[in-house]
């Protein structure tokens, strides 16, 4: 596993260990024999398809002890992943970053205390992501994808959104 890039607040992009031969690719989607993820505990693995290009999911996080660290990987297609530091005591509070994933060999690991979202850049995008905490609907929180305060450099301005994701509030001053 090779670290490729790092982002404010502790997120990082990495390439997973893989083997290629004439049959295809053998890729380790998750393993702990490396210095980056050796104390990561997988609690959930989610497989998510989005039919339409330009579907945007997010920005989501779980509050307090329900916070999750997530590792996103696009299995098929491409997506722009965005992540925003929502830790009020962090020097990078409300700072947002984005990264495009378009190769299953690459994944982005995002620490607890970030709101996450992604915009599909192809039809039939398949996302596989890990979480190190359990889903708790009561702890769910979100930010509005285009909140001017976050200034996220999304690739498009009129995505397809769920009703829930249209309704998040903007961050107050
Ligand atoms: C996220 C999640 C959803 N669900 C259910 C709730 C709902 O009925 C259905 C779809 O949920 P949502 O509309 O919230 O799915 P979605 O908008 O894809 O939510 C996801 O978005 C990305 C960006 C994230 O960062 C994830 O953590 C997650 O919040 O699945 C679970 O049962 N467990 C889970 O862990």
mmCIF file with all atom_site columns, C-alpha atoms and ligand atoms in Angstrom:
data_model
loop_
_atom_site.group_PDB
_atom_site.id
_atom_site.type_symbol
_atom_site.label_atom_id
_atom_site.label_alt_id
_atom_site.label_comp_id
_atom_site.label_asym_id
_atom_site.label_entity_id
_atom_site.label_seq_id
_atom_site.pdbx_PDB_ins_code
_atom_site.Cartn_x
_atom_site.Cartn_y
_atom_site.Cartn_z
_atom_site.occupancy
_atom_site.B_iso_or_equiv
_atom_site.pdbx_formal_charge
_atom_site.auth_seq_id
_atom_site.auth_comp_id
_atom_site.auth_asym_id
_atom_site.auth_atom_id
_atom_site.pdbx_PDB_model_num
ATOM   1   C CA  . UNK A 1 1   ? 0.000   0.000   0.000   1.00 0.00 ? 1   UNK A CA  1
ATOM   2   C CA  . UNK A 1 2   ? 1.310   3.372   -1.015  1.00 0.00 ? 2   UNK A CA  1
ATOM   3   C CA  . UNK A 1 3   ? 0.250   6.773   0.277   1.00 0.00 ? 3   UNK A CA  1
ATOM   4   C CA  . UNK A 1 4   ? -0.259  9.116   -2.696  1.00 0.00 ? 4   UNK A CA  1
ATOM   5   C CA  . UNK A 1 5   ? -1.510  12.351  -1.197  1.00 0.00 ? 5   UNK A CA  1
ATOM   6   C CA  . UNK A 1 6   ? -2.633  13.854  2.093   1.00 0.00 ? 6   UNK A CA  1
ATOM   7   C CA  . UNK A 1 7   ? -5.233  16.499  2.913   1.00 0.00 ? 7   UNK A CA  1
ATOM   8   C CA  . UNK A 1 8   ? -5.800  19.013  5.735   1.00 0.00 ? 8   UNK A CA  1
ATOM   9   C CA  . UNK A 1 9   ? -7.028  17.350  8.914   1.00 0.00 ? 9   UNK A CA  1
ATOM   10  C CA  . UNK A 1 10  ? -5.613  13.875  8.278   1.00 0.00 ? 10  UNK A CA  1
ATOM   11  C CA  . UNK A 1 11  ? -7.382  12.380  5.234   1.00 0.00 ? 11  UNK A CA  1
ATOM   12  C CA  . UNK A 1 12  ? -5.205  10.638  2.677   1.00 0.00 ? 12  UNK A CA  1
ATOM   13  C CA  . UNK A 1 13  ? -5.331  9.042   -0.750  1.00 0.00 ? 13  UNK A CA  1
ATOM   14  C CA  . UNK A 1 14  ? -3.634  5.687   -1.156  1.00 0.00 ? 14  UNK A CA  1
ATOM   15  C CA  . UNK A 1 15  ? -3.073  2.947   -3.668  1.00 0.00 ? 15  UNK A CA  1
ATOM   16  C CA  . UNK A 1 16  ? -3.769  -0.585  -2.492  1.00 0.00 ? 16  UNK A CA  1
ATOM   17  C CA  . UNK A 1 17  ? -1.480  -3.536  -2.834  1.00 0.00 ? 17  UNK A CA  1
ATOM   18  C CA  . UNK A 1 18  ? -2.394  -5.455  -5.978  1.00 0.00 ? 18  UNK A CA  1
ATOM   19  C CA  . UNK A 1 19  ? -1.132  -8.103  -8.353  1.00 0.00 ? 19  UNK A CA  1
ATOM   20  C CA  . UNK A 1 20  ? -1.833  -8.235  -12.055 1.00 0.00 ? 20  UNK A CA  1
ATOM   21  C CA  . UNK A 1 21  ? -1.447  -11.112 -14.468 1.00 0.00 ? 21  UNK A CA  1
ATOM   22  C CA  . UNK A 1 22  ? -3.089  -12.305 -17.675 1.00 0.00 ? 22  UNK A CA  1
ATOM   23  C CA  . UNK A 1 23  ? -6.239  -13.305 -15.748 1.00 0.00 ? 23  UNK A CA  1
ATOM   24  C CA  . UNK A 1 24  ? -6.807  -9.880  -14.253 1.00 0.00 ? 24  UNK A CA  1
ATOM   25  C CA  . UNK A 1 25  ? -6.145  -8.105  -10.956 1.00 0.00 ? 25  UNK A CA  1
ATOM   26  C CA  . UNK A 1 26  ? -5.924  -9.333  -7.367  1.00 0.00 ? 26  UNK A CA  1
ATOM   27  C CA  . UNK A 1 27  ? -6.436  -6.285  -5.159  1.00 0.00 ? 27  UNK A CA  1
ATOM   28  C CA  . UNK A 1 28  ? -6.499  -5.995  -1.367  1.00 0.00 ? 28  UNK A CA  1
ATOM   29  C CA  . UNK A 1 29  ? -9.498  -3.773  -0.663  1.00 0.00 ? 29  UNK A CA  1
ATOM   30  C CA  . UNK A 1 30  ? -8.575  -3.762  3.015   1.00 0.00 ? 30  UNK A CA  1
ATOM   31  C CA  . UNK A 1 31  ? -5.637  -5.125  4.941   1.00 0.00 ? 31  UNK A CA  1
ATOM   32  C CA  . UNK A 1 32  ? -3.849  -4.102  8.101   1.00 0.00 ? 32  UNK A CA  1
ATOM   33  C CA  . UNK A 1 33  ? -0.243  -5.043  7.322   1.00 0.00 ? 33  UNK A CA  1
ATOM   34  C CA  . UNK A 1 34  ? 0.753   -1.461  6.678   1.00 0.00 ? 34  UNK A CA  1
ATOM   35  C CA  . UNK A 1 35  ? 1.571   1.566   8.782   1.00 0.00 ? 35  UNK A CA  1
ATOM   36  C CA  . UNK A 1 36  ? -1.558  3.557   7.842   1.00 0.00 ? 36  UNK A CA  1
ATOM   37  C CA  . UNK A 1 37  ? -4.538  1.385   8.692   1.00 0.00 ? 37  UNK A CA  1
ATOM   38  C CA  . UNK A 1 38  ? -3.207  -1.182  11.133  1.00 0.00 ? 38  UNK A CA  1
ATOM   39  C CA  . UNK A 1 39  ? -5.515  -0.043  13.941  1.00 0.00 ? 39  UNK A CA  1
ATOM   40  C CA  . UNK A 1 40  ? -8.602  0.554   11.765  1.00 0.00 ? 40  UNK A CA  1
ATOM   41  C CA  . UNK A 1 41  ? -11.592 -1.564  12.808  1.00 0.00 ? 41  UNK A CA  1
ATOM   42  C CA  . UNK A 1 42  ? -14.061 -2.265  10.017  1.00 0.00 ? 42  UNK A CA  1
ATOM   43  C CA  . UNK A 1 43  ? -17.635 -2.189  11.369  1.00 0.00 ? 43  UNK A CA  1
ATOM   44  C CA  . UNK A 1 44  ? -19.500 -1.866  8.093   1.00 0.00 ? 44  UNK A CA  1
ATOM   45  C CA  . UNK A 1 45  ? -18.809 -2.315  4.373   1.00 0.00 ? 45  UNK A CA  1
ATOM   46  C CA  . UNK A 1 46  ? -21.260 -0.545  2.076   1.00 0.00 ? 46  UNK A CA  1
ATOM   47  C CA  . UNK A 1 47  ? -21.797 -1.142  -1.630  1.00 0.00 ? 47  UNK A CA  1
ATOM   48  C CA  . UNK A 1 48  ? -23.706 1.728   -3.271  1.00 0.00 ? 48  UNK A CA  1
ATOM   49  C CA  . UNK A 1 49  ? -24.781 2.118   -6.872  1.00 0.00 ? 49  UNK A CA  1
ATOM   50  C CA  . UNK A 1 50  ? -25.892 5.388   -8.423  1.00 0.00 ? 50  UNK A CA  1
ATOM   51  C CA  . UNK A 1 51  ? -27.739 5.046   -11.717 1.00 0.00 ? 51  UNK A CA  1
ATOM   52  C CA  . UNK A 1 52  ? -27.319 8.561   -13.029 1.00 0.00 ? 52  UNK A CA  1
ATOM   53  C CA  . UNK A 1 53  ? -24.219 10.568  -13.725 1.00 0.00 ? 53  UNK A CA  1
ATOM   54  C CA  . UNK A 1 54  ? -24.108 13.677  -11.485 1.00 0.00 ? 54  UNK A CA  1
ATOM   55  C CA  . UNK A 1 55  ? -25.868 12.120  -8.513  1.00 0.00 ? 55  UNK A CA  1
ATOM   56  C CA  . UNK A 1 56  ? -24.621 13.773  -5.330  1.00 0.00 ? 56  UNK A CA  1
ATOM   57  C CA  . UNK A 1 57  ? -24.884 12.036  -1.942  1.00 0.00 ? 57  UNK A CA  1
ATOM   58  C CA  . UNK A 1 58  ? -24.034 14.044  1.159   1.00 0.00 ? 58  UNK A CA  1
ATOM   59  C CA  . UNK A 1 59  ? -22.692 15.761  3.000   1.00 0.00 ? 59  UNK A CA  1
ATOM   60  C CA  . UNK A 1 60  ? -23.172 13.354  5.918   1.00 0.00 ? 60  UNK A CA  1
ATOM   61  C CA  . UNK A 1 61  ? -21.656 12.591  9.289   1.00 0.00 ? 61  UNK A CA  1
ATOM   62  C CA  . UNK A 1 62  ? -22.619 11.022  12.613  1.00 0.00 ? 62  UNK A CA  1
ATOM   63  C CA  . UNK A 1 63  ? -22.302 13.063  15.795  1.00 0.00 ? 63  UNK A CA  1
ATOM   64  C CA  . UNK A 1 64  ? -20.063 12.554  18.830  1.00 0.00 ? 64  UNK A CA  1
ATOM   65  C CA  . UNK A 1 65  ? -19.359 8.925   19.818  1.00 0.00 ? 65  UNK A CA  1
ATOM   66  C CA  . UNK A 1 66  ? -21.080 7.758   16.647  1.00 0.00 ? 66  UNK A CA  1
ATOM   67  C CA  . UNK A 1 67  ? -18.500 9.470   14.426  1.00 0.00 ? 67  UNK A CA  1
ATOM   68  C CA  . UNK A 1 68  ? -17.155 7.302   11.628  1.00 0.00 ? 68  UNK A CA  1
ATOM   69  C CA  . UNK A 1 69  ? -13.902 7.139   9.741   1.00 0.00 ? 69  UNK A CA  1
ATOM   70  C CA  . UNK A 1 70  ? -14.692 6.096   6.173   1.00 0.00 ? 70  UNK A CA  1
ATOM   71  C CA  . UNK A 1 71  ? -12.608 4.673   3.354   1.00 0.00 ? 71  UNK A CA  1
ATOM   72  C CA  . UNK A 1 72  ? -14.142 5.299   -0.069  1.00 0.00 ? 72  UNK A CA  1
ATOM   73  C CA  . UNK A 1 73  ? -13.246 3.403   -3.233  1.00 0.00 ? 73  UNK A CA  1
ATOM   74  C CA  . UNK A 1 74  ? -14.929 3.556   -6.641  1.00 0.00 ? 74  UNK A CA  1
ATOM   75  C CA  . UNK A 1 75  ? -15.297 0.035   -8.002  1.00 0.00 ? 75  UNK A CA  1
ATOM   76  C CA  . UNK A 1 76  ? -16.769 1.092   -11.324 1.00 0.00 ? 76  UNK A CA  1
ATOM   77  C CA  . UNK A 1 77  ? -17.061 4.544   -12.908 1.00 0.00 ? 77  UNK A CA  1
ATOM   78  C CA  . UNK A 1 78  ? -15.804 7.720   -11.290 1.00 0.00 ? 78  UNK A CA  1
ATOM   79  C CA  . UNK A 1 79  ? -16.750 10.090  -8.490  1.00 0.00 ? 79  UNK A CA  1
ATOM   80  C CA  . UNK A 1 80  ? -15.596 13.339  -6.939  1.00 0.00 ? 80  UNK A CA  1
ATOM   81  C CA  . UNK A 1 81  ? -15.401 12.745  -3.191  1.00 0.00 ? 81  UNK A CA  1
ATOM   82  C CA  . UNK A 1 82  ? -15.635 15.754  -0.859  1.00 0.00 ? 82  UNK A CA  1
ATOM   83  C CA  . UNK A 1 83  ? -14.879 15.869  2.853   1.00 0.00 ? 83  UNK A CA  1
ATOM   84  C CA  . UNK A 1 84  ? -15.255 18.675  5.351   1.00 0.00 ? 84  UNK A CA  1
ATOM   85  C CA  . UNK A 1 85  ? -13.706 18.846  8.815   1.00 0.00 ? 85  UNK A CA  1
ATOM   86  C CA  . UNK A 1 86  ? -16.581 19.323  11.304  1.00 0.00 ? 86  UNK A CA  1
ATOM   87  C CA  . UNK A 1 87  ? -14.495 19.051  14.493  1.00 0.00 ? 87  UNK A CA  1
ATOM   88  C CA  . UNK A 1 88  ? -15.123 22.420  16.142  1.00 0.00 ? 88  UNK A CA  1
ATOM   89  C CA  . UNK A 1 89  ? -11.783 22.266  17.987  1.00 0.00 ? 89  UNK A CA  1
ATOM   90  C CA  . UNK A 1 90  ? -9.771  21.478  14.873  1.00 0.00 ? 90  UNK A CA  1
ATOM   91  C CA  . UNK A 1 91  ? -7.409  24.002  13.253  1.00 0.00 ? 91  UNK A CA  1
ATOM   92  C CA  . UNK A 1 92  ? -8.919  22.926  9.917   1.00 0.00 ? 92  UNK A CA  1
ATOM   93  C CA  . UNK A 1 93  ? -12.568 23.290  11.074  1.00 0.00 ? 93  UNK A CA  1
ATOM   94  C CA  . UNK A 1 94  ? -14.893 23.637  8.039   1.00 0.00 ? 94  UNK A CA  1
ATOM   95  C CA  . UNK A 1 95  ? -12.019 23.233  5.619   1.00 0.00 ? 95  UNK A CA  1
ATOM   96  C CA  . UNK A 1 96  ? -13.096 21.137  2.613   1.00 0.00 ? 96  UNK A CA  1
ATOM   97  C CA  . UNK A 1 97  ? -11.094 19.011  0.186   1.00 0.00 ? 97  UNK A CA  1
ATOM   98  C CA  . UNK A 1 98  ? -12.044 16.954  -2.845  1.00 0.00 ? 98  UNK A CA  1
ATOM   99  C CA  . UNK A 1 99  ? -10.460 14.112  -4.732  1.00 0.00 ? 99  UNK A CA  1
ATOM   100 C CA  . UNK A 1 100 ? -11.525 12.258  -7.882  1.00 0.00 ? 100 UNK A CA  1
ATOM   101 C CA  . UNK A 1 101 ? -11.601 8.461   -7.664  1.00 0.00 ? 101 UNK A CA  1
ATOM   102 C CA  . UNK A 1 102 ? -11.707 6.667   -11.008 1.00 0.00 ? 102 UNK A CA  1
ATOM   103 C CA  . UNK A 1 103 ? -9.612  3.576   -10.416 1.00 0.00 ? 103 UNK A CA  1
ATOM   104 C CA  . UNK A 1 104 ? -10.441 0.725   -7.995  1.00 0.00 ? 104 UNK A CA  1
ATOM   105 C CA  . UNK A 1 105 ? -6.780  0.551   -6.985  1.00 0.00 ? 105 UNK A CA  1
ATOM   106 C CA  . UNK A 1 106 ? -7.150  3.918   -5.235  1.00 0.00 ? 106 UNK A CA  1
ATOM   107 C CA  . UNK A 1 107 ? -9.057  4.854   -2.109  1.00 0.00 ? 107 UNK A CA  1
ATOM   108 C CA  . UNK A 1 108 ? -9.389  7.839   0.190   1.00 0.00 ? 108 UNK A CA  1
ATOM   109 C CA  . UNK A 1 109 ? -9.310  7.372   3.971   1.00 0.00 ? 109 UNK A CA  1
ATOM   110 C CA  . UNK A 1 110 ? -11.164 10.082  5.906   1.00 0.00 ? 110 UNK A CA  1
ATOM   111 C CA  . UNK A 1 111 ? -10.852 10.412  9.707   1.00 0.00 ? 111 UNK A CA  1
ATOM   112 C CA  . UNK A 1 112 ? -13.708 10.584  12.200  1.00 0.00 ? 112 UNK A CA  1
ATOM   113 C CA  . UNK A 1 113 ? -15.148 14.076  12.505  1.00 0.00 ? 113 UNK A CA  1
ATOM   114 C CA  . UNK A 1 114 ? -15.549 14.778  8.799   1.00 0.00 ? 114 UNK A CA  1
ATOM   115 C CA  . UNK A 1 115 ? -18.734 15.221  6.774   1.00 0.00 ? 115 UNK A CA  1
ATOM   116 C CA  . UNK A 1 116 ? -18.476 13.278  3.539   1.00 0.00 ? 116 UNK A CA  1
ATOM   117 C CA  . UNK A 1 117 ? -20.190 13.305  0.176   1.00 0.00 ? 117 UNK A CA  1
ATOM   118 C CA  . UNK A 1 118 ? -19.631 12.358  -3.410  1.00 0.00 ? 118 UNK A CA  1
ATOM   119 C CA  . UNK A 1 119 ? -20.712 13.342  -6.892  1.00 0.00 ? 119 UNK A CA  1
ATOM   120 C CA  . UNK A 1 120 ? -20.829 10.618  -9.523  1.00 0.00 ? 120 UNK A CA  1
ATOM   121 C CA  . UNK A 1 121 ? -19.040 11.532  -12.739 1.00 0.00 ? 121 UNK A CA  1
ATOM   122 C CA  . UNK A 1 122 ? -20.330 8.552   -14.748 1.00 0.00 ? 122 UNK A CA  1
ATOM   123 C CA  . UNK A 1 123 ? -23.614 6.658   -15.049 1.00 0.00 ? 123 UNK A CA  1
ATOM   124 C CA  . UNK A 1 124 ? -23.777 3.442   -12.988 1.00 0.00 ? 124 UNK A CA  1
ATOM   125 C CA  . UNK A 1 125 ? -21.015 4.415   -10.580 1.00 0.00 ? 125 UNK A CA  1
ATOM   126 C CA  . UNK A 1 126 ? -20.351 1.788   -7.928  1.00 0.00 ? 126 UNK A CA  1
ATOM   127 C CA  . UNK A 1 127 ? -18.914 2.951   -4.612  1.00 0.00 ? 127 UNK A CA  1
ATOM   128 C CA  . UNK A 1 128 ? -17.586 0.605   -1.952  1.00 0.00 ? 128 UNK A CA  1
ATOM   129 C CA  . UNK A 1 129 ? -16.821 2.145   1.408   1.00 0.00 ? 129 UNK A CA  1
ATOM   130 C CA  . UNK A 1 130 ? -15.811 1.006   4.844   1.00 0.00 ? 130 UNK A CA  1
ATOM   131 C CA  . UNK A 1 131 ? -16.850 2.557   8.133   1.00 0.00 ? 131 UNK A CA  1
ATOM   132 C CA  . UNK A 1 132 ? -15.294 2.029   11.544  1.00 0.00 ? 132 UNK A CA  1
ATOM   133 C CA  . UNK A 1 133 ? -18.500 2.639   13.503  1.00 0.00 ? 133 UNK A CA  1
ATOM   134 C CA  . UNK A 1 134 ? -22.110 1.471   13.404  1.00 0.00 ? 134 UNK A CA  1
ATOM   135 C CA  . UNK A 1 135 ? -24.924 3.276   11.627  1.00 0.00 ? 135 UNK A CA  1
ATOM   136 C CA  . UNK A 1 136 ? -27.134 5.184   14.057  1.00 0.00 ? 136 UNK A CA  1
ATOM   137 C CA  . UNK A 1 137 ? -29.969 7.061   12.406  1.00 0.00 ? 137 UNK A CA  1
ATOM   138 C CA  . UNK A 1 138 ? -30.428 9.193   15.540  1.00 0.00 ? 138 UNK A CA  1
ATOM   139 C CA  . UNK A 1 139 ? -26.866 10.505  15.299  1.00 0.00 ? 139 UNK A CA  1
ATOM   140 C CA  . UNK A 1 140 ? -27.096 11.430  11.631  1.00 0.00 ? 140 UNK A CA  1
ATOM   141 C CA  . UNK A 1 141 ? -26.217 14.992  10.654  1.00 0.00 ? 141 UNK A CA  1
ATOM   142 C CA  . UNK A 1 142 ? -25.447 16.792  7.445   1.00 0.00 ? 142 UNK A CA  1
ATOM   143 C CA  . UNK A 1 143 ? -24.286 19.910  5.701   1.00 0.00 ? 143 UNK A CA  1
ATOM   144 C CA  . UNK A 1 144 ? -25.721 21.418  2.544   1.00 0.00 ? 144 UNK A CA  1
ATOM   145 C CA  . UNK A 1 145 ? -23.614 20.328  -0.435  1.00 0.00 ? 145 UNK A CA  1
ATOM   146 C CA  . UNK A 1 146 ? -23.308 23.886  -1.819  1.00 0.00 ? 146 UNK A CA  1
ATOM   147 C CA  . UNK A 1 147 ? -23.108 25.866  1.432   1.00 0.00 ? 147 UNK A CA  1
ATOM   148 C CA  . UNK A 1 148 ? -21.102 28.951  0.381   1.00 0.00 ? 148 UNK A CA  1
ATOM   149 C CA  . UNK A 1 149 ? -19.186 28.817  3.643   1.00 0.00 ? 149 UNK A CA  1
ATOM   150 C CA  . UNK A 1 150 ? -17.679 25.471  2.633   1.00 0.00 ? 150 UNK A CA  1
ATOM   151 C CA  . UNK A 1 151 ? -16.767 26.657  -0.861  1.00 0.00 ? 151 UNK A CA  1
ATOM   152 C CA  . UNK A 1 152 ? -16.501 23.138  -2.286  1.00 0.00 ? 152 UNK A CA  1
ATOM   153 C CA  . UNK A 1 153 ? -15.218 23.054  -5.815  1.00 0.00 ? 153 UNK A CA  1
ATOM   154 C CA  . UNK A 1 154 ? -17.834 20.589  -7.152  1.00 0.00 ? 154 UNK A CA  1
ATOM   155 C CA  . UNK A 1 155 ? -17.477 19.754  -10.824 1.00 0.00 ? 155 UNK A CA  1
ATOM   156 C CA  . UNK A 1 156 ? -21.111 20.643  -11.561 1.00 0.00 ? 156 UNK A CA  1
ATOM   157 C CA  . UNK A 1 157 ? -23.687 23.057  -10.124 1.00 0.00 ? 157 UNK A CA  1
ATOM   158 C CA  . UNK A 1 158 ? -26.984 21.159  -10.553 1.00 0.00 ? 158 UNK A CA  1
ATOM   159 C CA  . UNK A 1 159 ? -26.629 17.620  -9.215  1.00 0.00 ? 159 UNK A CA  1
ATOM   160 C CA  . UNK A 1 160 ? -29.342 15.022  -8.597  1.00 0.00 ? 160 UNK A CA  1
ATOM   161 C CA  . UNK A 1 161 ? -30.038 15.016  -4.840  1.00 0.00 ? 161 UNK A CA  1
ATOM   162 C CA  . UNK A 1 162 ? -32.239 13.064  -2.430  1.00 0.00 ? 162 UNK A CA  1
ATOM   163 C CA  . UNK A 1 163 ? -34.961 15.065  -0.657  1.00 0.00 ? 163 UNK A CA  1
ATOM   164 C CA  . UNK A 1 164 ? -32.971 14.637  2.564   1.00 0.00 ? 164 UNK A CA  1
ATOM   165 C CA  . UNK A 1 165 ? -29.841 16.101  1.014   1.00 0.00 ? 165 UNK A CA  1
ATOM   166 C CA  . UNK A 1 166 ? -31.729 19.108  -0.368  1.00 0.00 ? 166 UNK A CA  1
ATOM   167 C CA  . UNK A 1 167 ? -32.801 19.991  3.150   1.00 0.00 ? 167 UNK A CA  1
ATOM   168 C CA  . UNK A 1 168 ? -29.630 20.318  5.227   1.00 0.00 ? 168 UNK A CA  1
ATOM   169 C CA  . UNK A 1 169 ? -29.076 23.735  6.775   1.00 0.00 ? 169 UNK A CA  1
ATOM   170 C CA  . UNK A 1 170 ? -26.181 25.983  5.966   1.00 0.00 ? 170 UNK A CA  1
ATOM   171 C CA  . UNK A 1 171 ? -23.565 26.520  8.644   1.00 0.00 ? 171 UNK A CA  1
ATOM   172 C CA  . UNK A 1 172 ? -24.452 29.498  10.828  1.00 0.00 ? 172 UNK A CA  1
ATOM   173 C CA  . UNK A 1 173 ? -21.925 32.182  11.757  1.00 0.00 ? 173 UNK A CA  1
HETATM 174 C C1  . LIG B 2 .   ? -25.718 5.107   5.509   1.00 0.00 ? 1   LIG B C1  1
HETATM 175 C C2  . LIG B 2 .   ? -26.738 4.039   5.903   1.00 0.00 ? 1   LIG B C2  1
HETATM 176 C C3  . LIG B 2 .   ? -28.031 4.091   5.415   1.00 0.00 ? 1   LIG B C3  1
HETATM 177 N N1  . LIG B 2 .   ? -28.931 3.149   5.784   1.00 0.00 ? 1   LIG B N1  1
HETATM 178 C C4  . LIG B 2 .   ? -30.277 3.215   5.209   1.00 0.00 ? 1   LIG B C4  1
HETATM 179 C C5  . LIG B 2 .   ? -31.069 4.484   5.525   1.00 0.00 ? 1   LIG B C5  1
HETATM 180 C C6  . LIG B 2 .   ? -31.908 4.675   4.261   1.00 0.00 ? 1   LIG B C6  1
HETATM 181 O O1  . LIG B 2 .   ? -33.111 3.938   4.356   1.00 0.00 ? 1   LIG B O1  1
HETATM 182 C C7  . LIG B 2 .   ? -31.077 4.054   3.151   1.00 0.00 ? 1   LIG B C7  1
HETATM 183 C C8  . LIG B 2 .   ? -30.345 5.106   2.305   1.00 0.00 ? 1   LIG B C8  1
HETATM 184 O O2  . LIG B 2 .   ? -29.661 5.987   3.206   1.00 0.00 ? 1   LIG B O2  1
HETATM 185 P P1  . LIG B 2 .   ? -29.104 7.393   2.722   1.00 0.00 ? 1   LIG B P1  1
HETATM 186 O O3  . LIG B 2 .   ? -30.093 8.059   1.858   1.00 0.00 ? 1   LIG B O3  1
HETATM 187 O O4  . LIG B 2 .   ? -28.624 8.125   3.939   1.00 0.00 ? 1   LIG B O4  1
HETATM 188 O O5  . LIG B 2 .   ? -27.867 6.928   1.833   1.00 0.00 ? 1   LIG B O5  1
HETATM 189 P P2  . LIG B 2 .   ? -26.661 7.818   1.277   1.00 0.00 ? 1   LIG B P2  1
HETATM 190 O O6  . LIG B 2 .   ? -27.170 9.146   0.887   1.00 0.00 ? 1   LIG B O6  1
HETATM 191 O O7  . LIG B 2 .   ? -25.953 7.016   0.269   1.00 0.00 ? 1   LIG B O7  1
HETATM 192 O O8  . LIG B 2 .   ? -25.776 7.989   2.581   1.00 0.00 ? 1   LIG B O8  1
HETATM 193 C C9  . LIG B 2 .   ? -24.374 7.844   2.556   1.00 0.00 ? 1   LIG B C9  1
HETATM 194 O O9  . LIG B 2 .   ? -23.825 8.967   1.916   1.00 0.00 ? 1   LIG B O9  1
HETATM 195 C C10 . LIG B 2 .   ? -22.418 9.016   1.877   1.00 0.00 ? 1   LIG B C10 1
HETATM 196 C C11 . LIG B 2 .   ? -22.009 10.289  1.187   1.00 0.00 ? 1   LIG B C11 1
HETATM 197 C C12 . LIG B 2 .   ? -21.815 8.860   3.213   1.00 0.00 ? 1   LIG B C12 1
HETATM 198 O O10 . LIG B 2 .   ? -20.864 9.514   3.606   1.00 0.00 ? 1   LIG B O10 1
HETATM 199 C C13 . LIG B 2 .   ? -22.351 7.745   4.005   1.00 0.00 ? 1   LIG B C13 1
HETATM 200 O O11 . LIG B 2 .   ? -21.864 7.764   5.318   1.00 0.00 ? 1   LIG B O11 1
HETATM 201 C C14 . LIG B 2 .   ? -23.856 7.712   3.992   1.00 0.00 ? 1   LIG B C14 1
HETATM 202 O O12 . LIG B 2 .   ? -24.330 8.779   4.804   1.00 0.00 ? 1   LIG B O12 1
HETATM 203 O O13 . LIG B 2 .   ? -30.143 3.181   3.784   1.00 0.00 ? 1   LIG B O13 1
HETATM 204 C C15 . LIG B 2 .   ? -28.577 2.124   6.648   1.00 0.00 ? 1   LIG B C15 1
HETATM 205 O O14 . LIG B 2 .   ? -29.426 1.264   6.988   1.00 0.00 ? 1   LIG B O14 1
HETATM 206 N N2  . LIG B 2 .   ? -27.298 2.050   7.116   1.00 0.00 ? 1   LIG B N2  1
HETATM 207 C C16 . LIG B 2 .   ? -26.369 2.969   6.772   1.00 0.00 ? 1   LIG B C16 1
HETATM 208 O O15 . LIG B 2 .   ? -25.168 2.887   7.213   1.00 0.00 ? 1   LIG B O15 1
#
